[in-house]
Amino acid sequence: MADGTFSFERIPRVDRVRSVMNALADHIDRSGMKPGDKLPTERELSLALGVGRSTVREVIRQLQALGVAEPRVGSGTFLIRTITPGTIHMPLSLDMSHLRDALLQTLEVRRGIEVEASAVAALRHTADDVPHMEAALVEMERVHIDKGTAGREDLAFHLSIYDATHNPLFSRLLEQMRETFEGFFDQPFDRPDFARRSFPFHRELFEAIVARDVALAREKTYAILEIVEEDIKDMSR
C-alpha cells in the first residue's frame, strides 16, 4: 500500500461477505496495520474487490460488532485490534425462516457454555476485573431504569464476565453466539419487555461472582436464561 493503492484479488460471487472479510483480514495482516490505523474506505474496498458497496458495508458492520473496528464520524473506520484470516470469526448462520426454533436452538447451546463461563469467572476473576464488571452492570441498570430495556448494555455486562474468565475462547464463542441471538431485533418480537424479568438477577450474578460462589453464579446465570427461553416461547406465539 506504499504507492497509495490496495492489493486485493477480485472476489467471486459465492459467499461474498465471508470472502471480503477474509480478504480484508489478509490485507490488515500483510500490510502490518496496527490498532488506530484507518481502514480503506467503503468505495476503495468496493472497487478493489469488485463487490457492491452493500457487501462492504455488511463486512464493516460485522467488524464493528466483533470489536475489530470502529467508525469515527467524519474520519472513517479505524482498526481497534489486529486480525488475520486465521483468527477472524464470523457470526453464526441460522435458518431464519423458522425464527422461534433458531432462537431456541441457539439458546440451548448458549446455556451450557454461558453457565460455565460464569462459574469460571467466579473462580478466576482478579481484583482488576471487578470494577470493569461493576461499571458495565451499573450502566446496564441505569439504561434499563431509564428506558425499560438495555440490550446493548446487557451484552456489555455479560462480555465483562467472559473477560473475567481469562479464557479468550469464552469471549469469542459467546460473543459470536449472542450476536446471532440478539442481532435480529432491537426489541425481540417487537416487545420492549422481552426478558425484562431477568433484570434483578444480573446484580445477584455479579455479587455471586465477586464472592467466588461458583454454585450461585451458575444458578443466577441459569435463571436469566430460563426467563429468556420462557419469553421466546410466550412472545413467539
PDB file of C-alpha atoms in Angstrom, residues 21 24 39 42 56-73 76-81 83 88-89 91 152 155 159 175 179:
ATOM      1  CA  MET A  21     -13.981 -10.424   5.396  1.00  0.00           C
ATOM      2  CA  LEU A  24      -9.687  -7.564   4.406  1.00  0.00           C
ATOM      3  CA  LEU A  39      -9.134   1.073   7.107  1.00  0.00           C
ATOM      4  CA  GLU A  42     -16.020   1.696   1.530  1.00  0.00           C
ATOM      5  CA  VAL A  56     -18.589  -3.906   2.064  1.00  0.00           C
ATOM      6  CA  ARG A  57     -20.953  -2.157   4.483  1.00  0.00           C
ATOM      7  CA  GLU A  58     -22.058  -5.527   5.874  1.00  0.00           C
ATOM      8  CA  VAL A  59     -18.436  -6.588   6.416  1.00  0.00           C
ATOM      9  CA  ILE A  60     -17.620  -3.311   8.186  1.00  0.00           C
ATOM     10  CA  ARG A  61     -20.748  -3.693  10.313  1.00  0.00           C
ATOM     11  CA  GLN A  62     -19.642  -7.188  11.350  1.00  0.00           C
ATOM     12  CA  LEU A  63     -16.130  -5.979  12.149  1.00  0.00           C
ATOM     13  CA  GLN A  64     -17.669  -3.328  14.384  1.00  0.00           C
ATOM     14  CA  ALA A  65     -19.885  -5.918  16.094  1.00  0.00           C
ATOM     15  CA  LEU A  66     -16.834  -8.097  16.708  1.00  0.00           C
ATOM     16  CA  GLY A  67     -14.932  -5.213  18.276  1.00  0.00           C
ATOM     17  CA  VAL A  68     -12.337  -5.177  15.488  1.00  0.00           C
ATOM     18  CA  ALA A  69     -13.139  -1.769  14.005  1.00  0.00           C
ATOM     19  CA  GLU A  70     -14.935   1.418  14.994  1.00  0.00           C
ATOM     20  CA  PRO A  71     -16.374   4.278  12.936  1.00  0.00           C
ATOM     21  CA  ARG A  72     -15.399   7.868  13.691  1.00  0.00           C
ATOM     22  CA  VAL A  73     -17.761  10.480  12.367  1.00  0.00           C
ATOM     23  CA  GLY A  76     -13.666   6.914   8.559  1.00  0.00           C
ATOM     24  CA  THR A  77     -13.370   3.475  10.123  1.00  0.00           C
ATOM     25  CA  PHE A  78     -10.384   2.581  12.288  1.00  0.00           C
ATOM     26  CA  LEU A  79      -8.832  -0.683  13.429  1.00  0.00           C
ATOM     27  CA  ILE A  80      -9.264  -1.456  17.147  1.00  0.00           C
ATOM     28  CA  ARG A  81      -7.441  -4.782  17.232  1.00  0.00           C
ATOM     29  CA  ILE A  83      -6.774  -9.765  12.918  1.00  0.00           C
ATOM     30  CA  ILE A  88     -11.215 -13.795  12.275  1.00  0.00           C
ATOM     31  CA  HIS A  89     -14.533 -15.347  13.267  1.00  0.00           C
ATOM     32  CA  PRO A  91     -21.347 -14.602  13.233  1.00  0.00           C
ATOM     33  CA  ARG A 152     -26.537  -3.413  24.294  1.00  0.00           C
ATOM     34  CA  LEU A 155     -24.373  -7.604  26.321  1.00  0.00           C
ATOM     35  CA  LEU A 159     -18.914  -9.720  27.970  1.00  0.00           C
ATOM     36  CA  GLU A 175     -19.905 -13.002  21.714  1.00  0.00           C
ATOM     37  CA  GLU A 179     -24.611 -11.538  18.206  1.00  0.00           C
TER      38      GLU A 179
END
